């Protein structure tokens, strides 16, 4: 079979790695607030917006990254042993390639994959009871659906994305633009509403026939007249409580947050039960990406961690967490401690239950005497991605059973009764602690000035 001939330009684009780069995503929007927000332009974003680019070692030595021009080694290979970059602009006004390091998100991905954690659907964690919600994988067939998935035909199926926008997260300008789009599509929407009304009448007729014991196979679809349809429209317009579910189903809109309690006595547009895969999406909005965000494709945590010496373990190897913010009081309330696990900021679930004697050093207050900063060992138990693309990780303090096979312990501050490592070791010669330190004694020799040194030098030269 003869192959199709390609032009040199088409062949170049077909084999170009640069041509295969996906389009950059929009950066996350800041929440609207009237307070002063302090932020950094160089801070790591919650999720990556541009693709990371790597190059083989042979090409890295020449500075070849498959781009329009070579990148300097001083900013790439000289800074890191595994350089990864992302391109902001291929060619700027100054004829340079604007790039930066992409190691922030790349290393975070590698650290997260080392945790061997499956992604769960987001769920609110109750810190008062320390009960972790049950794991629910986003890859199950009844929740991994969009508005075009065939799995929506199943009973009780959920979806994580609708074709319509989330009205609670729109600005006034975005909502006005969406209304203009809906008005222009009014004939098609009326036809779809007529079809929904016909299906509703047919379902009511089948229910009535089933109660009367009639043959359901002989029933035909109910035909709706124009007069009945107009009457149905007038009834919906006069009753906002009934019009709400019809509008959400007609426009395929995700459910908004719950109605405040002070508005229950007033007339409002009732929304139907949420079809989103998680109840948290009804509060914060549908996810921008897939609920797993591509971080992990493991469906469950049913894994056995096999220790080379002690065999299968009930717990995985604990992870060392760095305390970023200790517990404290803010506006009269006790705030939770925040620790860093694998590059992810985690709220400590056990911070409220720890007693001061059993808590790790540096958790109750900032302690500068701990070498290397305050750290302690944790066991990750649940991970999820919220609607804004942020990773939510829940972890418990590692138990003694989980730390015993790996011979790891939390740092303990030395006290007056602590035995030193020298006494515990095999060294037979103990260092003398009562050895007197040499005192500084000022010299009694006469001080020579610059003039004396010059005179002595002249005498030496004249005598020679």
Short mmCIF file of C-alpha atoms in Angstrom, two decimals:
data_model
loop_
_atom_site.label_atom_id
_atom_site.label_comp_id
_atom_site.label_asym_id
_atom_site.label_seq_id
_atom_site.Cartn_x
_atom_site.Cartn_y
_atom_site.Cartn_z
CA UNK A 1 0.00 0.00 0.00
CA UNK A 2 1.45 3.32 -1.05
CA UNK A 3 1.92 5.86 1.71
CA UNK A 4 0.66 9.41 1.35
CA UNK A 5 3.37 11.90 0.54
CA UNK A 6 3.75 14.79 2.92
CA UNK A 7 5.27 18.15 2.24
CA UNK A 8 8.47 19.06 4.10
CA UNK A 9 6.54 21.51 6.28
CA UNK A 10 3.85 18.95 7.17
CA UNK A 11 6.49 16.33 7.91
CA UNK A 12 8.34 18.80 10.15
CA UNK A 13 5.20 19.66 12.12
CA UNK A 14 4.24 16.01 12.39
CA UNK A 15 7.54 15.08 14.03
CA UNK A 16 7.84 18.25 16.10
CA UNK A 17 7.52 17.90 19.85
CA UNK A 18 6.80 21.59 20.14
CA UNK A 19 3.79 21.28 17.84
CA UNK A 20 2.34 18.60 20.16
CA UNK A 21 2.35 20.84 23.25
CA UNK A 22 -1.17 21.39 24.68
CA UNK A 23 -2.63 24.83 25.06
CA UNK A 24 -1.94 26.60 28.35
CA UNK A 25 -4.70 26.58 30.97
CA UNK A 26 -6.06 29.68 32.63
CA UNK A 27 -4.52 30.45 36.03
CA UNK A 28 -6.84 30.04 39.03
CA UNK A 29 -8.92 33.11 39.83
CA UNK A 30 -8.61 34.86 43.16
CA UNK A 31 -11.77 34.74 45.29
CA UNK A 32 -13.64 38.07 45.36
CA UNK A 33 -13.05 39.80 48.68
CA UNK A 34 -12.91 43.32 50.07
CA UNK A 35 -9.95 42.52 52.33
CA UNK A 36 -6.33 43.23 51.51
CA UNK A 37 -4.77 40.13 49.93
CA UNK A 38 -1.04 39.60 50.24
CA UNK A 39 0.27 37.27 47.53
CA UNK A 40 3.50 36.56 45.72
CA UNK A 41 4.02 36.56 41.96
CA UNK A 42 6.60 33.79 42.27
CA UNK A 43 4.53 31.47 44.50
CA UNK A 44 3.72 28.00 43.24
CA UNK A 45 0.27 27.79 41.66
CA UNK A 46 -2.25 25.26 43.01
CA UNK A 47 -2.13 23.32 39.74
CA UNK A 48 0.12 23.46 36.65
CA UNK A 49 -1.05 25.58 33.73
CA UNK A 50 1.67 24.70 31.19
CA UNK A 51 3.22 21.42 30.12
CA UNK A 52 6.64 20.43 31.48
CA UNK A 53 9.40 19.78 28.94
CA UNK A 54 12.35 17.42 29.43
CA UNK A 55 15.18 16.50 27.09
CA UNK A 56 17.62 13.56 26.87
CA UNK A 57 21.07 13.87 28.38
CA UNK A 58 22.71 13.91 24.94
CA UNK A 59 20.60 16.90 23.88
CA UNK A 60 20.90 18.58 27.28
CA UNK A 61 24.67 18.81 26.90
CA UNK A 62 24.13 20.92 23.77
CA UNK A 63 21.29 22.95 25.29
CA UNK A 64 18.85 21.48 22.77
CA UNK A 65 15.29 21.31 24.13
CA UNK A 66 13.50 20.98 20.81
CA UNK A 67 12.60 24.67 20.80
CA UNK A 68 13.34 27.53 18.46
CA UNK A 69 16.69 28.23 20.11
CA UNK A 70 18.96 26.59 22.64
CA UNK A 71 18.55 27.29 26.35
CA UNK A 72 21.55 28.34 28.46
CA UNK A 73 23.10 25.70 30.69
CA UNK A 74 23.49 28.23 33.52
CA UNK A 75 19.70 28.30 33.98
CA UNK A 76 18.98 24.62 33.28
CA UNK A 77 21.58 21.87 33.72
CA UNK A 78 23.83 23.87 36.05
CA UNK A 79 20.99 24.45 38.52
CA UNK A 80 19.60 20.92 38.78
CA UNK A 81 20.64 17.37 38.01
CA UNK A 82 17.18 16.73 36.50
CA UNK A 83 16.21 19.99 34.81
CA UNK A 84 12.59 20.45 33.71
CA UNK A 85 11.32 23.66 32.11
CA UNK A 86 8.05 25.17 30.94
CA UNK A 87 7.89 27.74 28.16
CA UNK A 88 5.93 30.94 28.69
CA UNK A 89 6.73 32.43 25.26
CA UNK A 90 8.69 30.97 22.37
CA UNK A 91 9.81 34.31 20.99
CA UNK A 92 9.45 37.61 22.79
CA UNK A 93 10.01 41.16 21.55
CA UNK A 94 13.64 40.91 22.67
CA UNK A 95 14.11 37.72 20.57
CA UNK A 96 14.56 35.46 23.57
CA UNK A 97 12.67 32.38 24.82
CA UNK A 98 10.84 33.06 28.06
CA UNK A 99 11.05 29.92 30.20
CA UNK A 100 11.21 28.92 33.85
CA UNK A 101 11.78 25.82 35.94
CA UNK A 102 8.87 23.37 36.21
CA UNK A 103 10.38 21.36 39.03
CA UNK A 104 7.80 22.65 41.53
CA UNK A 105 4.88 20.65 40.13
CA UNK A 106 7.04 17.85 38.71
CA UNK A 107 8.67 17.06 42.05
CA UNK A 108 5.30 17.32 43.83
CA UNK A 109 3.89 14.73 41.43
CA UNK A 110 6.82 12.39 42.09
CA UNK A 111 6.46 12.81 45.86
CA UNK A 112 2.72 12.14 45.72
CA UNK A 113 3.20 8.99 43.66
CA UNK A 114 5.64 7.71 46.29
CA UNK A 115 2.80 7.81 48.84
CA UNK A 116 0.87 5.12 46.88
CA UNK A 117 -2.41 6.88 47.68
CA UNK A 118 -5.60 6.39 45.63
CA UNK A 119 -7.63 9.49 44.81
CA UNK A 120 -11.04 9.81 46.46
CA UNK A 121 -14.00 12.02 45.79
CA UNK A 122 -13.85 15.14 47.99
CA UNK A 123 -15.76 14.91 51.24
CA UNK A 124 -15.85 17.10 54.32
CA UNK A 125 -13.67 15.83 57.18
CA UNK A 126 -15.08 16.35 60.67
CA UNK A 127 -12.18 17.38 62.90
CA UNK A 128 -14.28 17.15 66.08
CA UNK A 129 -14.74 13.37 65.84
CA UNK A 130 -11.63 12.54 63.77
CA UNK A 131 -13.72 10.17 61.63
CA UNK A 132 -12.42 9.96 58.08
CA UNK A 133 -15.08 9.58 55.35
CA UNK A 134 -15.25 6.33 53.44
CA UNK A 135 -13.12 6.08 50.32
CA UNK A 136 -15.05 6.47 47.06
CA UNK A 137 -13.08 6.18 43.86
CA UNK A 138 -13.81 8.70 41.07
CA UNK A 139 -13.25 5.94 38.48
CA UNK A 140 -16.39 3.98 39.32
CA UNK A 141 -18.73 3.67 36.36
CA UNK A 142 -21.74 5.26 38.09
CA UNK A 143 -19.86 8.46 39.04
CA UNK A 144 -17.30 8.84 36.23
CA UNK A 145 -19.69 10.48 33.76
CA UNK A 146 -20.17 13.73 31.88
CA UNK A 147 -23.22 15.12 30.11
CA UNK A 148 -22.39 12.96 27.04
CA UNK A 149 -21.61 9.67 28.81
CA UNK A 150 -23.70 6.59 28.19
CA UNK A 151 -23.46 5.64 31.86
CA UNK A 152 -26.07 8.27 32.75
CA UNK A 153 -28.76 5.84 31.58
CA UNK A 154 -28.12 3.63 34.61
CA UNK A 155 -30.23 4.04 37.75
CA UNK A 156 -28.64 6.32 40.33
CA UNK A 157 -25.83 7.42 38.00
CA UNK A 158 -23.87 10.54 38.93
CA UNK A 159 -21.73 12.89 36.86
CA UNK A 160 -18.92 15.33 37.56
CA UNK A 161 -19.56 17.76 34.69
CA UNK A 162 -22.69 19.34 33.21
CA UNK A 163 -23.06 21.10 29.88
CA UNK A 164 -24.38 24.24 31.57
CA UNK A 165 -22.33 26.61 33.77
CA UNK A 166 -22.36 26.80 37.56
CA UNK A 167 -24.48 29.89 38.16
CA UNK A 168 -23.28 30.41 41.74
CA UNK A 169 -19.72 30.96 40.51
CA UNK A 170 -20.50 33.42 37.72
CA UNK A 171 -20.06 37.16 37.83
CA UNK A 172 -22.79 39.55 36.75
CA UNK A 173 -21.23 40.03 33.31
CA UNK A 174 -20.88 36.27 32.77
CA UNK A 175 -24.47 35.68 33.84
CA UNK A 176 -25.75 38.37 31.45
CA UNK A 177 -23.80 36.82 28.57
CA UNK A 178 -25.26 33.41 29.40
CA UNK A 179 -28.81 34.82 29.47
CA UNK A 180 -28.25 36.34 26.04
CA UNK A 181 -27.11 32.97 24.74
CA UNK A 182 -30.19 31.24 26.21
CA UNK A 183 -32.60 33.78 24.66
CA UNK A 184 -31.08 33.23 21.22
CA UNK A 185 -31.68 29.48 21.59
CA UNK A 186 -35.32 29.83 22.71
CA UNK A 187 -37.02 27.78 19.90
CA UNK A 188 -34.83 24.72 20.53
CA UNK A 189 -35.38 24.99 24.28
CA UNK A 190 -39.16 25.16 23.85
CA UNK A 191 -39.04 22.06 21.67
CA UNK A 192 -37.00 20.24 24.30
CA UNK A 193 -39.41 21.39 27.02
CA UNK A 194 -42.33 20.03 24.99
CA UNK A 195 -40.55 16.67 24.76
CA UNK A 196 -39.95 16.63 28.53
CA UNK A 197 -43.61 17.44 29.17
CA UNK A 198 -44.66 14.62 26.85
CA UNK A 199 -42.39 12.16 28.67
CA UNK A 200 -43.82 13.30 32.00
CA UNK A 201 -47.41 12.76 30.80
CA UNK A 202 -46.48 9.34 29.41
CA UNK A 203 -44.92 8.31 32.73
CA UNK A 204 -48.04 9.43 34.59
CA UNK A 205 -50.24 7.48 32.16
CA UNK A 206 -48.16 4.32 32.62
CA UNK A 207 -48.33 4.68 36.41
CA UNK A 208 -52.10 5.03 36.24
CA UNK A 209 -52.44 2.02 33.93
CA UNK A 210 -50.21 -0.06 36.22
CA UNK A 211 -52.41 0.79 39.22
CA UNK A 212 -55.56 -0.16 37.27
CA UNK A 213 -54.06 -3.46 36.06
CA UNK A 214 -54.08 -2.56 32.36
CA UNK A 215 -51.71 -3.92 29.71
CA UNK A 216 -48.62 -1.70 29.56
CA UNK A 217 -47.49 -3.04 26.19
CA UNK A 218 -50.56 -1.65 24.44
CA UNK A 219 -50.01 1.89 25.70
CA UNK A 220 -48.86 4.53 23.23
CA UNK A 221 -46.96 7.77 23.95
CA UNK A 222 -49.23 10.61 24.99
CA UNK A 223 -49.56 13.34 22.39
CA UNK A 224 -49.51 16.85 23.83
CA UNK A 225 -51.63 19.52 22.16
CA UNK A 226 -50.61 23.15 21.83
CA UNK A 227 -53.29 24.26 24.29
CA UNK A 228 -52.08 21.80 26.95
CA UNK A 229 -48.48 22.89 26.46
CA UNK A 230 -49.35 26.60 26.87
CA UNK A 231 -51.32 25.81 30.01
CA UNK A 232 -48.31 23.94 31.35
CA UNK A 233 -46.06 26.94 30.63
CA UNK A 234 -48.43 29.32 32.49
CA UNK A 235 -48.50 27.00 35.50
CA UNK A 236 -44.72 26.97 35.63
CA UNK A 237 -44.43 30.74 35.41
CA UNK A 238 -46.79 31.25 38.32
CA UNK A 239 -45.01 28.72 40.57
CA UNK A 240 -41.23 29.36 40.91
CA UNK A 241 -40.92 26.39 43.25
CA UNK A 242 -41.96 24.04 40.42
CA UNK A 243 -40.18 25.96 37.66
CA UNK A 244 -36.75 25.58 39.30
CA UNK A 245 -36.24 21.83 38.71
CA UNK A 246 -37.51 22.15 35.13
CA UNK A 247 -35.02 24.93 34.32
CA UNK A 248 -32.10 23.01 35.81
CA UNK A 249 -33.01 19.91 33.81
CA UNK A 250 -33.72 21.84 30.62
CA UNK A 251 -30.43 23.76 30.64
CA UNK A 252 -28.44 20.93 32.29
CA UNK A 253 -27.19 23.13 35.13
CA UNK A 254 -25.31 21.79 38.17
CA UNK A 255 -27.08 22.21 41.48
CA UNK A 256 -26.26 25.39 43.43
CA UNK A 257 -25.51 25.55 47.18
CA UNK A 258 -28.32 25.02 49.67
CA UNK A 259 -30.80 27.84 50.26
CA UNK A 260 -30.05 29.80 53.47
CA UNK A 261 -32.42 29.17 56.35
CA UNK A 262 -33.59 32.80 56.41
CA UNK A 263 -34.95 32.45 52.84
CA UNK A 264 -36.99 29.28 53.37
CA UNK A 265 -40.18 31.21 54.15
CA UNK A 266 -39.96 33.19 50.88
CA UNK A 267 -40.65 32.15 47.31
CA UNK A 268 -37.54 30.94 45.49
CA UNK A 269 -36.61 28.71 42.58
CA UNK A 270 -36.17 25.24 44.00
CA UNK A 271 -33.25 23.25 42.60
CA UNK A 272 -33.42 19.48 42.17
CA UNK A 273 -31.25 17.01 44.01
CA UNK A 274 -27.65 17.21 42.94
CA UNK A 275 -26.46 14.86 40.22
CA UNK A 276 -22.83 15.62 40.90
CA UNK A 277 -20.59 12.77 41.97
CA UNK A 278 -19.81 14.46 45.31
CA UNK A 279 -21.92 16.63 47.58
CA UNK A 280 -18.96 19.00 48.05
CA UNK A 281 -19.20 19.98 44.38
CA UNK A 282 -22.64 21.50 45.05
CA UNK A 283 -21.00 23.90 47.53
CA UNK A 284 -17.75 24.76 45.76
CA UNK A 285 -18.76 24.09 42.15
CA UNK A 286 -18.02 21.32 39.63
CA UNK A 287 -14.35 20.35 39.23
CA UNK A 288 -12.29 22.09 36.57
CA UNK A 289 -10.70 18.76 35.60
CA UNK A 290 -11.38 15.09 36.24
CA UNK A 291 -11.76 14.41 40.00
CA UNK A 292 -8.50 12.43 39.92
CA UNK A 293 -6.57 15.18 38.05
CA UNK A 294 -4.35 12.44 36.60
CA UNK A 295 -2.36 12.09 39.85
CA UNK A 296 -3.18 8.43 40.45
CA UNK A 297 -5.24 5.76 38.68
CA UNK A 298 -5.47 3.32 41.61
CA UNK A 299 -9.06 2.54 42.54
CA UNK A 300 -8.60 1.36 46.13
CA UNK A 301 -6.11 1.29 48.97
CA UNK A 302 -6.30 -2.49 49.33
CA UNK A 303 -2.54 -2.99 49.12
CA UNK A 304 -0.20 -5.11 51.19
CA UNK A 305 3.10 -3.49 52.13
CA UNK A 306 5.65 -6.28 52.22
CA UNK A 307 8.62 -5.64 54.48
CA UNK A 308 11.80 -7.47 53.40
CA UNK A 309 12.41 -8.72 56.95
CA UNK A 310 9.08 -8.75 58.79
CA UNK A 311 6.76 -9.62 55.88
CA UNK A 312 3.35 -8.07 55.09
CA UNK A 313 2.46 -4.98 57.10
CA UNK A 314 -0.90 -3.46 57.98
CA UNK A 315 0.45 0.06 57.48
CA UNK A 316 2.65 1.54 54.81
CA UNK A 317 5.96 3.14 55.63
CA UNK A 318 5.34 6.38 57.55
CA UNK A 319 6.20 9.68 55.90
CA UNK A 320 8.08 12.46 57.64
CA UNK A 321 6.05 15.67 57.86
CA UNK A 322 7.48 19.12 58.51
CA UNK A 323 5.50 21.38 60.83
CA UNK A 324 4.81 24.58 58.91
CA UNK A 325 2.59 26.27 61.48
CA UNK A 326 2.15 25.08 65.06
CA UNK A 327 -1.07 25.24 67.02
CA UNK A 328 -2.08 28.62 68.35
CA UNK A 329 -4.98 30.90 69.15
CA UNK A 330 -6.40 33.30 66.58
CA UNK A 331 -9.32 35.57 67.43
CA UNK A 332 -10.04 33.58 70.57
CA UNK A 333 -10.12 30.22 68.79
CA UNK A 334 -7.59 27.43 68.72
CA UNK A 335 -6.24 26.98 65.21
CA UNK A 336 -5.12 23.64 63.83
CA UNK A 337 -1.50 22.86 63.12
CA UNK A 338 -0.39 22.69 59.48
CA UNK A 339 2.31 20.31 58.29
CA UNK A 340 3.94 19.67 54.92
CA UNK A 341 3.71 16.11 53.57
CA UNK A 342 5.31 15.49 50.18
CA UNK A 343 5.11 19.15 49.21
CA UNK A 344 1.41 19.38 50.20
CA UNK A 345 0.13 21.49 53.10
CA UNK A 346 -1.93 19.26 55.41
CA UNK A 347 -4.06 20.16 58.42
CA UNK A 348 -3.12 17.93 61.32
CA UNK A 349 -6.17 15.83 62.27
CA UNK A 350 -4.74 14.75 65.63
CA UNK A 351 -3.69 18.24 66.73
CA UNK A 352 -6.85 18.65 68.83
CA UNK A 353 -6.50 15.29 70.57
CA UNK A 354 -2.79 15.46 71.38
CA UNK A 355 -1.86 16.15 74.97
CA UNK A 356 1.07 18.42 75.55
CA UNK A 357 3.25 15.58 76.86
CA UNK A 358 2.55 13.21 73.98
CA UNK A 359 2.55 15.69 71.11
CA UNK A 360 5.65 15.97 68.90
CA UNK A 361 8.11 18.76 69.76
CA UNK A 362 7.31 21.96 67.90
CA UNK A 363 3.61 21.17 67.38
CA UNK A 364 2.25 23.20 70.28
CA UNK A 365 4.56 26.20 69.75
CA UNK A 366 7.43 27.28 67.52
CA UNK A 367 10.68 25.80 68.81
CA UNK A 368 13.94 27.06 67.31
CA UNK A 369 16.10 24.64 69.29
CA UNK A 370 15.09 21.60 67.19
CA UNK A 371 17.83 20.86 64.64
CA UNK A 372 16.56 21.01 61.08
CA UNK A 373 13.10 22.22 62.11
CA UNK A 374 10.21 20.44 63.83
CA UNK A 375 9.16 17.18 62.14
CA UNK A 376 7.18 14.08 62.98
CA UNK A 377 6.05 10.88 61.23
CA UNK A 378 2.56 10.54 59.74
CA UNK A 379 0.52 7.94 57.85
CA UNK A 380 -1.50 9.34 54.89
CA UNK A 381 -5.04 7.98 54.84
CA UNK A 382 -7.04 9.95 52.25
CA UNK A 383 -6.35 12.17 49.23
CA UNK A 384 -8.70 14.11 46.96
CA UNK A 385 -8.73 17.03 44.53
CA UNK A 386 -11.21 19.86 45.09
CA UNK A 387 -13.03 21.86 42.43
CA UNK A 388 -10.18 24.41 42.22
CA UNK A 389 -7.54 21.76 41.48
CA UNK A 390 -5.97 21.78 44.95
CA UNK A 391 -4.80 18.53 46.54
CA UNK A 392 -6.45 17.73 49.86
CA UNK A 393 -4.48 15.22 51.91
CA UNK A 394 -5.56 13.81 55.29
CA UNK A 395 -3.06 12.05 57.54
CA UNK A 396 -2.83 10.64 61.04
CA UNK A 397 0.15 10.57 63.34
CA UNK A 398 2.04 7.32 62.74
CA UNK A 399 1.52 4.76 65.48
CA UNK A 400 4.27 2.82 67.19
CA UNK A 401 3.22 -0.32 65.27
CA UNK A 402 3.70 1.45 61.93
CA UNK A 403 7.13 2.83 62.89
CA UNK A 404 8.55 -0.29 64.55
CA UNK A 405 9.46 -2.33 61.40
CA UNK A 406 11.40 0.60 59.95
CA UNK A 407 13.19 1.51 63.20
CA UNK A 408 12.13 5.15 63.09
CA UNK A 409 11.18 7.39 65.99
CA UNK A 410 10.06 10.96 66.47
CA UNK A 411 12.62 13.48 67.64
CA UNK A 412 12.81 13.81 71.42
CA UNK A 413 14.26 16.89 73.02
CA UNK A 414 17.10 16.18 75.47
CA UNK A 415 16.35 16.72 79.15
CA UNK A 416 18.33 16.64 82.39
CA UNK A 417 17.85 12.87 82.68
CA UNK A 418 18.65 12.07 79.05
CA UNK A 419 21.59 9.71 78.54
CA UNK A 420 24.00 10.93 75.88
CA UNK A 421 24.86 8.91 72.77
CA UNK A 422 28.44 8.55 74.01
CA UNK A 423 27.28 6.64 77.06
CA UNK A 424 25.06 4.39 74.95
CA UNK A 425 27.82 3.57 72.45
CA UNK A 426 30.72 1.12 72.57
CA UNK A 427 33.34 3.80 73.24
CA UNK A 428 35.34 2.98 76.38
CA UNK A 429 37.05 6.35 76.79
CA UNK A 430 34.66 8.95 78.16
CA UNK A 431 35.42 12.57 77.32
CA UNK A 432 36.59 14.76 80.19
CA UNK A 433 34.02 17.38 81.01
CA UNK A 434 36.07 19.03 83.80
CA UNK A 435 39.03 19.91 81.61
CA UNK A 436 40.09 23.48 82.16
CA UNK A 437 39.95 25.71 79.14
CA UNK A 438 43.05 27.79 78.40
CA UNK A 439 42.59 31.36 79.47
CA UNK A 440 43.64 34.26 77.32
CA UNK A 441 46.67 36.03 78.71
CA UNK A 442 47.74 39.35 77.26
CA UNK A 443 51.28 39.53 75.96
CA UNK A 444 53.81 41.38 78.17
CA UNK A 445 56.19 42.15 75.34
CA UNK A 446 56.58 45.86 74.46
CA UNK A 447 54.54 47.06 71.53
CA UNK A 448 56.60 48.28 68.54
CA UNK A 449 55.27 51.18 66.52
CA UNK A 450 55.76 51.76 62.81
CA UNK A 451 58.57 54.28 63.43
CA UNK A 452 60.54 51.77 65.54
CA UNK A 453 60.26 49.13 62.86
CA UNK A 454 61.48 51.63 60.21
CA UNK A 455 64.47 52.70 62.34
CA UNK A 456 65.52 49.09 62.96
CA UNK A 457 65.27 48.40 59.22
CA UNK A 458 67.50 51.41 58.36
CA UNK A 459 70.08 50.31 60.95
CA UNK A 460 70.18 46.83 59.50
CA UNK A 461 70.71 48.15 55.94
CA UNK A 462 73.44 50.62 56.98
CA UNK A 463 75.37 47.99 58.96
CA UNK A 464 75.33 45.62 56.02
#
